[in-house]
Amino acid sequence: MAPASIAISLPFRLLLPPRPFRGRATWPRAIRATASGDTSGVAGGERKVALERRVGDLKALVASVPPAVASIQRNIGPNFVAGFCLGIAVLAAVARQVIIRSRERDNRGSVADLVRRGQLKSGQRGTAKLRTYDDPFNNPLVKIDEDASTAQMFGKEYRLAPVRLTKEQQELHQKRRSRAYQWKRPTVFLREGDSLPPHVDPDTVRWIPANHPFAAASSEVDEETAKQNVYQKDGVPSRVKAEHEALQARLEASNDVTKLPSNSSMQHNERPLRLSGKPFGNLQSSEFGSELENQDIEPGKHSCDESLQSNRLEGQ
Amino acid sequence: MAFAPPRLLPLPAPAPARCAVSARHHGGRTAPELSGPTPRVVVVTSGKGGVGKTTTTANLAASLARLSLPAVAVDADAGLRNLDLLLGLENRVHLTAADVLAGDCRLDQALVRHRALQDLHLLCLSKPRSKLPLAFGSKTLTWVADALRRAPNPPAFILIDCPAGVDAGFVTAIAPAEEAVLVTTPDITALRDADRVAGLLECDGIKDIKIIVNRVRPDLVKGEDMMSALDVQEMLGLPLLGVVPEDTEVIRSTNRGVPLVLNDPPTPAGLALEQATWRLVERDAMTAVMVEEQERPKKKGGFFSFFK
Ligand SMILES: Nc1ncnc2c1ncn2[C@@H]1O[C@H](COP(=O)(O)OP(=O)(O)O)[C@@H](O)[C@H]1O
Ligand SMILES: [Mg+2]
């Protein structure tokens, strides 16, 4: 209890002093004034009385201070509660600040953050009220009059200077550049440190540092598949299809209830044990959707499907 | 190197361009004339970062879509993806070209359609923290562009937002392109990079390169503290697609997720980008550049401030 009371009396010392301090601040000036009066020795009597009275007041004030302190200590009960509340409030404020700071550090500058802080209006973003179209060269605000070599824009009139660049000058610049910059567009990207594949011409290689956004570890699809994926016009995307088929094959293969297949080709599918015992005919049946939806068997794929849908809604 | 005629002639037949100009005087054209076979694959590039490639791509794409020219905007900046933000589609990008390659979805499923602009689609190369398969990095977009060309309803334009620099991301972004929009600011560092990039593009057979000079401040140009668009053109020797002034509305439109060209009332930069879109569609180039305000007593802010 003792350390607590010391800690709590601190704010009270901070709170109480103003009154005595104010008193003291006025007193010394009065005393000094009377003291200077004393040395001059004029009208000493009246002033002496006043001085004595004031010194007496001061003594009384000084005498009254210890009881005040004592009374503070006596009233420590309710004060302690008040101090405690104050302390809690200060702690809460600090904690809140810390939380806010750390949250800001997490997503400072994100659009969501800016919207939250009211610097961006979420409702407005991306929704454009379409303006009816005006010829940008000739409308009430803009008139470009190339013959008269003037342009009026937003109520101001500008002088137009004709473009002087000729075909010949253009070609000269092209020639200059083709001499200055001799370049062949690289067609193969390789990660720095990797070895050069045998069939690749070193002149066509662009070496990419490991921290570059293109420098994926190793791609799971070969070039031909990737190309087919880009050109695919309809149907189920190839990897999604392959995963479905592999999952189906695994389900058919595993008739054993307790055995968990640990096939490395299916990283996504850490299937719950009990599911493999259920009778599954076709994965793509409605059963697949309804029963497995919440089992999180393919976290990556589910999120993908959702986004597929959201994109597809717009893409129609 | 494919010396295809359209690449050799960045300024095709001047005669139709003249016609277009004269048509403008009689007012009220509602759409530019589409020139050349579609889809036209255009890479928006710059060399230097932060000069406005992404802003340009978003606005060209939005403007095209509003002209009912279907556009696919491809964010090829795998490391610093931003195009989705400028188009206000950041919450809707779930699938990317990387997922298409891996066989997790089809290409049409990875195209994110804009809510208001039915003809605008976004394709991101990959998610920020995921990595694209290294081996076909340079081929990915070639396949994508080709697949879009063969799609049942191919887009009129494929706009590729190129990452800064000239490394693997650049190589990937320019691989399928037939034309380039070279964005630069009127300062010497951006210009040097732009010249280099133009050189690399030409080496790769992309001869149809046009420049957009971005963030021009006419007041500084007038005081000769800044290069004018014509100075820039003189240094690069390339036709001008547009001159875009510095405009605070650019940042506001980014924050709203609505490309500037859709602003109502129009803003100076939005209007310049819209004009650039028309020239892009018509394979036209600027024949004259606004230089300075004509000496004519005017209300200070002009019409624009009145509308604001
Ligand atoms: N005309 C302009 N006026 C004012 N700011 C601009 C203009 N063009 C681009 N910006 C700003 O410059 C910054 C970089 O633009 P961005 O399009 O992302 O460049 P890049 O894609 O080339 O890196 C953005 O903050 C954008 O708001
Ligand atoms: Mg960018």
XYZ file of C-alpha atoms and ligand atoms in Angstrom:
652
model
C 0.000 0.000 0.000
C 2.828 2.364 0.848
C 4.406 2.549 -2.585
C 0.990 2.996 -4.092
C 0.201 5.931 -1.866
C 3.468 7.573 -2.733
C 2.773 7.140 -6.379
C -0.695 8.521 -5.985
C 0.259 11.479 -3.866
C 2.378 12.617 -6.786
C -0.485 13.833 -8.937
C -1.893 15.641 -5.908
C 1.284 17.530 -5.316
C 1.108 18.494 -8.912
C -2.505 19.476 -8.582
C -2.429 21.314 -5.272
C 0.544 23.664 -5.440
C -1.013 26.385 -7.583
C -2.823 28.084 -4.726
C 0.028 28.415 -2.184
C 2.373 29.166 -5.020
C 0.217 31.987 -6.222
C 0.176 33.360 -2.725
C 3.900 33.166 -2.412
C 4.420 34.802 -5.713
C 2.541 37.910 -4.618
C 3.959 38.030 -1.102
C 7.651 38.521 -1.798
C 6.941 41.497 -3.959
C 4.968 43.151 -1.138
C 7.713 42.402 1.346
C 10.396 43.819 -0.851
C 8.388 46.961 -1.384
C 8.008 47.491 2.351
C 11.650 46.679 2.946
C 12.729 49.443 0.570
C 10.311 51.732 2.390
C 12.052 50.791 5.671
C 15.495 51.854 4.518
C 14.183 55.215 3.457
C 12.765 55.576 6.975
C 9.682 57.557 5.959
C 6.234 56.785 7.475
C 7.694 53.727 9.158
C 4.905 53.173 11.705
C 2.024 52.391 9.418
C 4.116 50.267 7.182
C 5.631 48.362 10.074
C 2.181 47.439 11.260
C 1.222 46.312 7.816
C 4.438 44.400 7.476
C 3.978 42.683 10.806
C 0.451 41.740 9.882
C 1.566 40.332 6.619
C 4.447 38.402 8.166
C 1.939 36.999 10.577
C -0.274 35.955 7.686
C 2.675 34.332 6.045
C 3.519 32.449 9.231
C -0.058 31.303 9.514
C 0.035 30.169 5.913
C 3.278 28.278 6.481
C 1.843 26.763 9.632
C -1.270 25.721 7.765
C 0.664 23.794 5.133
C 1.608 20.700 7.191
C -2.033 20.159 8.248
C -2.986 20.376 4.570
C -0.516 17.634 3.773
C -1.810 15.688 6.735
C -5.367 16.136 5.560
C -4.352 14.846 2.125
C -2.902 11.792 3.764
C -6.020 11.379 5.874
C -8.277 11.614 2.819
C -6.165 9.103 0.891
C -9.108 6.694 0.544
C -11.310 8.547 -1.978
C -8.237 10.168 -3.504
C -6.731 6.783 -4.087
C -9.815 5.717 -6.031
C -9.688 8.887 -8.095
C -5.963 8.456 -8.721
C -6.447 4.847 -9.654
C -9.098 5.788 -12.193
C -6.822 8.458 -13.576
C -3.987 5.963 -13.898
C -6.237 3.503 -15.691
C -7.391 6.234 -18.042
C -3.808 7.196 -18.849
C -2.895 3.543 -19.431
C -5.901 3.063 -21.660
C -4.996 6.122 -23.709
C -1.432 4.912 -24.140
C -2.567 1.416 -25.071
C -5.012 2.799 -27.598
C -2.316 4.923 -29.128
C 0.009 1.937 -29.359
C -2.669 -0.160 -31.020
C -3.480 2.572 -33.491
C 0.176 3.082 -34.285
C 0.795 -0.591 -34.914
C -2.320 -0.922 -37.039
C -1.242 2.060 -39.073
C 2.111 0.502 -39.618
C 0.428 -2.637 -40.922
C -1.667 -1.086 -43.625
C -0.637 2.494 -43.786
C -1.355 3.965 -47.162
C -3.614 1.156 -48.304
C -6.764 2.278 -49.994
C -8.860 0.822 -47.185
C -6.796 2.784 -44.690
C -7.200 6.014 -46.597
C -10.910 5.441 -46.849
C -11.089 4.780 -43.116
C -9.275 8.020 -42.395
C -11.638 9.876 -44.635
C -8.998 10.915 -47.119
C -10.686 8.942 -49.828
C -14.382 8.492 -50.230
C -15.126 4.841 -50.747
C -18.480 5.408 -52.351
C -17.041 7.586 -55.065
C -14.155 5.442 -56.125
C -14.442 4.033 -59.593
C -17.959 5.175 -60.195
C -17.985 7.670 -62.969
C -20.872 9.726 -64.098
C -20.364 9.698 -67.814
C -20.136 12.992 -69.555
C -21.838 13.300 -72.882
C -19.198 13.502 -75.462
C -17.874 16.679 -77.027
C -15.418 16.975 -79.863
C -12.287 17.858 -77.871
C -11.112 20.150 -80.665
C -14.275 22.077 -81.135
C -16.745 22.623 -78.346
C -17.986 25.534 -76.267
C -14.881 25.427 -74.065
C -12.288 24.661 -76.673
C -11.768 25.846 -80.196
C -8.587 24.954 -81.959
C -8.311 27.067 -85.012
C -5.205 25.788 -86.688
C -5.541 27.913 -89.805
C -5.684 31.121 -87.842
C -3.052 29.609 -85.522
C -4.937 30.356 -82.351
C -6.625 28.165 -79.818
C -9.263 29.109 -77.318
C -9.351 27.036 -74.192
C -11.413 27.714 -71.118
C -11.865 31.315 -72.121
C -8.219 32.046 -72.798
C -6.735 32.521 -76.172
C -3.391 30.985 -77.016
C -1.035 31.425 -79.885
C -0.276 28.224 -81.776
C 3.228 27.549 -82.997
C 3.427 25.161 -85.932
C 5.305 21.904 -85.596
C 8.497 22.211 -87.585
C 9.708 18.622 -87.483
C 10.180 17.280 -90.986
C 10.364 13.695 -92.246
C 14.066 14.149 -92.936
C 14.760 15.314 -89.416
C 12.823 12.368 -88.085
C 14.903 9.962 -90.092
C 18.121 11.658 -88.998
C 17.131 11.177 -85.372
C 16.301 7.543 -86.059
C 19.701 7.003 -87.632
C 21.408 8.715 -84.750
C 19.622 6.471 -82.287
C 20.240 3.285 -84.204
C 23.945 4.091 -84.045
C 23.872 5.042 -80.394
C 21.753 2.204 -79.066
C 22.396 -1.165 -80.552
C 20.093 -3.552 -78.845
C 18.499 -6.878 -79.353
C 15.452 -7.655 -77.314
C 16.254 -10.595 -75.025
C 13.838 -13.476 -75.396
C 14.957 -15.705 -72.569
C 14.961 -14.719 -68.925
C 17.258 -16.586 -66.588
C 17.881 -16.106 -62.937
C 21.309 -14.819 -61.989
C 23.465 -17.723 -60.892
C 21.584 -20.318 -62.925
C 23.493 -22.137 -65.595
C 22.890 -21.515 -69.266
C 20.761 -24.233 -70.840
C 22.539 -25.910 -73.765
C 20.240 -24.797 -76.588
C 20.088 -21.110 -75.571
C 22.013 -18.363 -77.329
C 23.701 -16.235 -74.633
C 22.933 -13.068 -76.621
C 19.214 -13.565 -76.177
C 19.367 -14.052 -72.420
C 18.348 -11.465 -69.884
C 19.765 -12.226 -66.458
C 17.390 -11.384 -63.672
C 18.292 -10.786 -60.042
C 16.639 -13.128 -57.566
C 14.545 -10.371 -55.980
C 12.902 -9.344 -59.241
C 9.130 -9.827 -59.471
C 9.621 -12.182 -62.393
C 12.042 -14.415 -60.607
C 9.638 -17.116 -59.519
C 11.268 -20.144 -58.001
C 10.375 -22.572 -60.743
C 7.255 -22.721 -62.764
C 4.960 -25.689 -62.378
C 3.768 -25.514 -65.950
C 5.879 -25.981 -69.009
C 5.842 -23.479 -71.823
C 3.455 -25.362 -74.061
C 0.891 -25.765 -71.285
C 1.213 -22.124 -70.276
C 0.596 -21.070 -73.840
C -2.420 -23.347 -74.136
C -3.739 -21.869 -70.895
C -3.563 -18.370 -72.296
C -5.270 -19.370 -75.519
C -8.031 -21.391 -73.846
C -11.335 -19.808 -74.799
C -13.857 -21.780 -72.788
C -14.267 -24.675 -70.432
C -12.654 -25.368 -67.100
C -9.168 -23.907 -66.677
C -6.551 -26.604 -67.040
C -5.145 -26.729 -63.544
C -8.549 -26.609 -61.920
C -9.587 -29.482 -64.147
C -6.410 -31.424 -63.430
C -6.893 -31.006 -59.711
C -10.458 -32.211 -59.908
C -9.412 -35.226 -61.897
C -6.545 -36.059 -59.587
C -8.807 -35.720 -56.579
C -11.364 -37.953 -58.171
C -8.753 -40.549 -59.009
C -7.502 -40.508 -55.473
C -10.961 -40.921 -54.052
C -11.583 -43.886 -56.268
C -8.243 -45.412 -55.383
C -8.628 -45.065 -51.657
C -11.287 -47.475 -50.497
C -9.590 -47.824 -47.164
C -11.195 -45.594 -44.565
C -8.172 -45.049 -42.355
C -5.480 -44.727 -44.941
C -4.490 -41.182 -45.769
C -2.813 -40.995 -49.103
C 0.311 -38.867 -49.013
C 0.651 -38.081 -52.627
C 2.994 -35.202 -53.083
C 1.480 -34.081 -56.353
C -1.556 -32.773 -54.490
C -0.170 -30.188 -52.154
C -3.484 -28.491 -51.666
C -5.518 -31.471 -50.639
C -4.874 -32.244 -47.016
C -8.116 -34.088 -46.810
C -9.834 -34.832 -43.528
C -9.745 -38.562 -42.813
C -13.407 -39.160 -42.419
C -14.260 -37.848 -45.846
C -12.549 -40.627 -47.719
C -14.956 -43.132 -46.273
C -18.013 -41.499 -47.707
C -19.438 -42.830 -50.910
C -18.484 -40.434 -53.647
C -19.531 -41.104 -57.135
C -18.703 -38.000 -59.063
C -16.793 -35.116 -57.605
C -18.463 -32.617 -59.813
C -21.899 -33.629 -58.637
C -23.832 -31.345 -56.374
C -22.715 -33.507 -53.483
C -19.226 -32.162 -53.960
C -20.351 -28.640 -53.577
C -22.700 -29.093 -50.682
C -20.759 -31.506 -48.530
C -17.228 -30.428 -49.058
C -17.755 -26.738 -49.221
C -17.057 -26.136 -45.582
C -14.389 -28.763 -45.190
C -11.742 -26.576 -46.695
C -10.267 -29.365 -48.704
C -8.846 -27.049 -51.279
C -8.341 -23.659 -49.752
C -6.494 -22.277 -52.747
C -9.082 -23.435 -55.198
C -12.066 -22.206 -53.299
C -10.802 -18.684 -53.101
C -10.004 -18.916 -56.762
C -13.533 -19.998 -57.591
C -14.966 -17.102 -55.679
C -12.857 -14.638 -57.502
C -13.662 -16.407 -60.735
C -17.245 -15.749 -60.099
C -16.783 -12.131 -59.191
C -14.736 -11.561 -62.296
C -17.124 -13.522 -64.431
C -20.035 -11.425 -63.316
C -18.294 -8.439 -64.785
C -16.810 -10.244 -67.721
C -20.016 -11.273 -69.391
C 12.933 -6.293 -87.884
C 9.563 -5.920 -89.442
C 9.441 -2.850 -91.586
C 5.730 -2.898 -91.886
C 4.426 0.188 -93.657
C 2.356 1.525 -90.747
C 5.437 1.464 -88.564
C 7.514 3.315 -91.085
C 5.042 6.092 -91.464
C 4.225 7.643 -88.131
C 2.563 10.466 -89.988
C 0.479 8.643 -92.554
C -1.121 10.343 -95.470
C -1.228 14.016 -94.542
C -4.238 14.554 -96.745
C -6.811 12.769 -94.518
C -5.360 14.561 -91.527
C -6.060 17.866 -93.206
C -9.576 16.746 -93.948
C -9.991 15.876 -90.307
C -8.795 19.313 -89.329
C -11.179 21.049 -91.652
C -13.971 18.811 -90.449
C -13.269 20.076 -86.963
C -14.077 23.595 -87.953
C -17.526 22.637 -88.959
C -17.900 21.384 -85.464
C -19.481 18.525 -83.683
C -17.648 15.439 -84.809
C -18.769 12.783 -82.438
C -15.940 10.301 -82.828
C -12.531 9.970 -84.429
C -12.039 7.666 -87.374
C -10.307 4.460 -86.454
C -7.222 3.938 -88.543
C -5.488 0.637 -89.158
C -6.275 -2.981 -88.393
C -7.397 -3.840 -84.864
C -6.521 -4.704 -82.233
C -3.823 -2.110 -82.164
C -1.259 -2.956 -79.536
C 0.209 0.192 -78.016
C 2.818 0.303 -75.292
C 2.946 3.393 -73.074
C 6.514 3.782 -71.965
C 9.006 6.371 -70.775
C 12.217 5.010 -69.359
C 12.145 7.320 -66.369
C 9.652 6.624 -63.605
C 6.987 8.968 -62.357
C 6.521 10.931 -65.554
C 2.916 9.865 -66.077
C 2.818 6.551 -67.948
C 0.125 5.081 -65.765
C -1.899 8.283 -65.796
C -1.660 8.379 -69.572
C -2.596 4.719 -69.980
C -5.633 5.021 -67.740
C -6.881 8.104 -69.513
C -6.268 6.854 -73.033
C -8.036 3.618 -72.185
C -11.000 5.351 -70.560
C -11.289 7.798 -73.394
C -11.192 5.020 -75.993
C -13.816 3.052 -74.141
C -16.079 6.048 -74.004
C -15.723 6.390 -77.753
C -17.040 2.814 -77.905
C -13.640 1.525 -78.917
C -13.130 -1.532 -76.719
C -9.848 -1.256 -74.881
C -7.891 -3.630 -72.705
C -5.510 -1.819 -70.390
C -2.681 -4.115 -69.366
C -0.757 -3.320 -66.209
C 2.647 -4.716 -67.046
C 4.249 -3.030 -64.055
C 4.447 -6.170 -61.958
C 6.433 -4.600 -59.165
C 4.605 -1.300 -58.735
C 1.074 -1.915 -59.852
C -0.994 1.263 -60.048
C -3.283 1.145 -63.028
C -6.017 -0.597 -61.049
C -6.055 2.330 -58.607
C -6.343 4.950 -61.308
C -9.240 3.088 -62.863
C -10.884 2.539 -59.474
C -10.693 -1.240 -59.891
C -8.314 -2.112 -57.081
C -10.862 -4.193 -55.199
C -11.798 -6.257 -58.189
C -8.459 -7.615 -59.315
C -8.498 -11.192 -58.081
C -7.074 -12.946 -61.088
C -4.067 -11.967 -63.117
C -2.142 -13.112 -66.159
C 0.004 -15.191 -63.806
C -3.114 -17.193 -62.863
C -3.940 -17.615 -66.529
C -0.473 -19.000 -67.234
C -0.775 -21.398 -64.339
C -4.129 -22.660 -65.579
C -6.076 -21.391 -62.594
C -8.413 -19.364 -64.777
C -9.039 -18.437 -68.365
C -7.906 -15.192 -69.911
C -11.438 -13.843 -70.216
C -11.924 -14.438 -66.499
C -8.839 -12.399 -65.624
C -10.121 -9.366 -67.508
C -11.734 -6.976 -65.057
C -14.454 -4.926 -66.584
C -14.984 -1.326 -65.571
C -18.348 -0.658 -63.976
C -19.300 2.438 -65.893
C -17.352 1.903 -69.083
C -18.497 -1.346 -70.586
C -15.750 -1.308 -73.190
C -12.890 -0.949 -70.741
C -11.127 -3.985 -69.305
C -8.109 -4.230 -67.065
C -5.608 -7.059 -67.035
C -2.870 -7.182 -64.421
C 0.270 -9.122 -65.070
C 0.614 -10.470 -61.551
C -0.210 -9.739 -57.962
C 2.286 -7.498 -56.162
C 3.753 -10.152 -53.926
C 3.409 -13.136 -56.212
C 5.998 -13.785 -58.836
C 5.561 -14.383 -62.490
C 7.057 -17.532 -63.953
C 10.455 -16.490 -65.147
C 10.746 -18.673 -68.199
C 7.927 -17.098 -70.202
C 8.083 -13.605 -68.804
C 8.911 -12.143 -72.165
C 6.333 -14.256 -73.969
C 3.401 -13.768 -71.625
C 2.057 -10.603 -73.180
C 2.727 -11.777 -76.699
C 0.453 -14.722 -76.023
C -2.081 -12.512 -74.275
C -2.239 -10.037 -77.154
C -2.527 -12.848 -79.651
C -5.250 -14.588 -77.674
C -7.190 -11.326 -77.424
C -6.844 -10.884 -81.165
C -8.396 -14.296 -81.685
C -11.127 -13.800 -79.118
C -14.749 -13.789 -80.304
C -14.979 -10.035 -79.774
C -11.451 -8.674 -79.959
C -10.702 -5.239 -78.499
C -9.823 -2.319 -80.737
C -6.890 -1.328 -78.550
C -4.570 -3.092 -76.173
C -2.744 -0.487 -74.108
C 0.227 -1.690 -72.130
C 1.403 0.306 -69.128
C 5.128 -0.290 -69.136
C 7.228 -0.304 -65.970
C 10.035 2.215 -65.568
C 13.505 1.226 -66.609
C 14.658 -0.978 -69.448
C 14.947 -4.317 -67.703
C 12.909 -7.509 -67.927
C 9.636 -5.712 -67.241
C 10.240 -3.366 -70.135
C 11.181 -6.243 -72.418
C 7.966 -8.049 -71.488
C 5.816 -4.974 -71.974
C 7.101 -4.023 -75.412
C 7.230 -7.567 -76.805
C 3.724 -7.570 -78.349
C 3.578 -3.857 -79.191
C 3.357 -2.412 -82.683
C 3.156 1.224 -81.665
C 4.494 3.161 -78.731
C 3.453 6.227 -76.825
C 6.536 7.724 -75.261
C 5.681 9.839 -72.229
C 8.185 12.398 -71.087
C 8.312 15.492 -68.966
C 10.090 18.559 -70.314
C 13.267 18.069 -68.348
C 16.630 16.821 -69.396
C 16.701 13.621 -67.305
C 13.391 12.359 -68.602
C 14.418 13.319 -72.125
C 17.630 11.376 -72.077
C 15.793 8.282 -70.871
C 13.105 8.832 -73.477
C 15.689 9.020 -76.221
C 17.238 5.780 -75.051
C 13.885 4.053 -74.884
C 13.008 5.330 -78.348
C 16.289 3.852 -79.564
C 15.532 0.474 -78.011
C 12.015 0.472 -79.414
C 13.341 1.240 -82.871
C 15.894 -1.539 -82.534
C 13.000 -3.843 -81.760
C 11.177 -2.788 -84.919
C 8.641 -0.489 -83.290
C 8.936 2.526 -85.555
C 5.618 4.173 -84.819
C 6.578 6.139 -81.732
C 4.787 9.289 -80.674
C 5.501 11.467 -77.704
C 3.278 12.895 -75.040
C 4.906 15.764 -73.195
C 3.427 15.704 -69.722
C 3.397 18.185 -66.846
C 4.098 21.223 -68.984
C 3.741 24.545 -67.227
C 3.044 27.263 -69.766
C 3.998 29.958 -67.280
C 7.484 28.504 -66.904
C 7.828 27.925 -70.620
C 6.982 31.541 -71.195
C 9.681 32.639 -68.775
C 12.024 30.221 -70.561
C 12.525 28.267 -67.349
C 11.115 25.152 -68.935
C 11.513 23.498 -72.286
C 8.508 23.817 -74.503
C 6.915 20.835 -76.171
C 8.538 21.958 -79.398
C 11.971 21.950 -77.765
C 11.282 18.419 -76.571
C 10.245 17.388 -80.034
C 13.335 18.913 -81.540
C 15.536 16.876 -79.229
C 13.766 13.575 -79.823
C 12.735 14.006 -83.426
C 9.424 12.246 -82.946
C 5.866 13.284 -83.752
C 3.783 14.743 -80.959
C 0.672 12.958 -79.816
C -0.166 15.417 -77.099
C 0.977 18.088 -74.703
C -0.491 17.721 -71.239
C -0.276 20.599 -68.783
C 0.503 20.233 -65.124
C -2.891 19.937 -63.464
C -3.795 19.393 -59.822
C -6.914 17.601 -60.976
C -4.673 14.675 -61.923
C -4.137 13.852 -58.259
C -7.774 14.341 -57.401
C -8.864 12.041 -60.149
C -6.369 9.446 -58.952
C -7.816 9.631 -55.475
C -11.311 9.284 -56.828
C -10.357 6.357 -59.034
C -11.895 8.020 -62.059
C -9.705 8.885 -65.031
C -9.427 12.569 -65.710
C -10.955 12.387 -69.160
C -14.270 11.542 -67.535
C -14.273 14.719 -65.459
C -17.250 16.935 -65.842
C -16.569 19.807 -66.377
C -13.456 18.999 -68.370
C -10.059 19.985 -67.034
C -7.043 21.169 -69.037
C -5.063 17.950 -68.601
C -8.128 15.785 -69.227
C -8.880 17.636 -72.390
C -5.294 17.330 -73.613
C -5.418 13.594 -72.995
C -8.698 13.337 -74.798
C -7.236 15.115 -77.793
C -4.291 12.737 -77.628
C -6.724 9.822 -77.738
C -8.341 11.148 -80.898
C -4.961 11.541 -82.522
C -3.990 8.044 -81.449
C -7.133 6.598 -82.977
C -6.612 8.475 -86.229
C -2.839 7.937 -86.296
C -2.612 11.682 -86.401
C -0.014 13.936 -84.819
C -0.040 17.492 -83.628
C 0.562 20.055 -86.325
C 0.639 23.004 -83.969
C 1.365 23.462 -80.303
C -0.081 26.036 -77.934
C 2.728 28.242 -76.796
C 1.555 31.243 -74.913
C -1.453 33.188 -73.951
C -2.477 35.755 -76.496
C -2.285 39.337 -75.285
C -5.928 40.005 -74.810
C -7.460 41.406 -71.663
C -9.311 38.578 -70.013
C -10.923 37.696 -66.771
C -8.245 36.027 -64.763
C -9.517 32.540 -64.216
C -11.502 32.342 -67.420
C -14.422 30.034 -67.965
C -12.894 27.208 -66.118
C -12.860 28.835 -62.716
C -16.390 29.980 -63.338
C -17.517 26.394 -63.740
C -15.629 25.235 -60.713
N -0.253 16.340 -65.842
C -0.018 16.118 -64.544
N -0.227 17.100 -63.635
C 0.010 16.874 -62.335
N 0.440 15.724 -61.828
C 0.670 14.690 -62.660
C 0.452 14.833 -64.067
N 0.755 13.638 -64.645
C 1.147 12.800 -63.662
N 1.094 13.416 -62.464
C 1.438 12.834 -61.171
O 2.717 12.248 -61.270
C 2.792 11.089 -60.506
C 3.323 9.926 -61.313
O 2.405 9.588 -62.311
P 2.307 8.116 -62.875
O 1.293 8.131 -63.958
O 2.084 7.132 -61.783
O 3.755 7.932 -63.463
P 4.472 6.595 -63.961
O 3.424 5.577 -64.248
O 5.220 7.027 -65.181
O 5.386 6.179 -62.870
C 1.404 10.829 -59.964
O 1.366 11.234 -58.633
C 0.522 11.707 -60.797
O -0.565 12.164 -60.049
Mg 3.307 3.587 -63.338
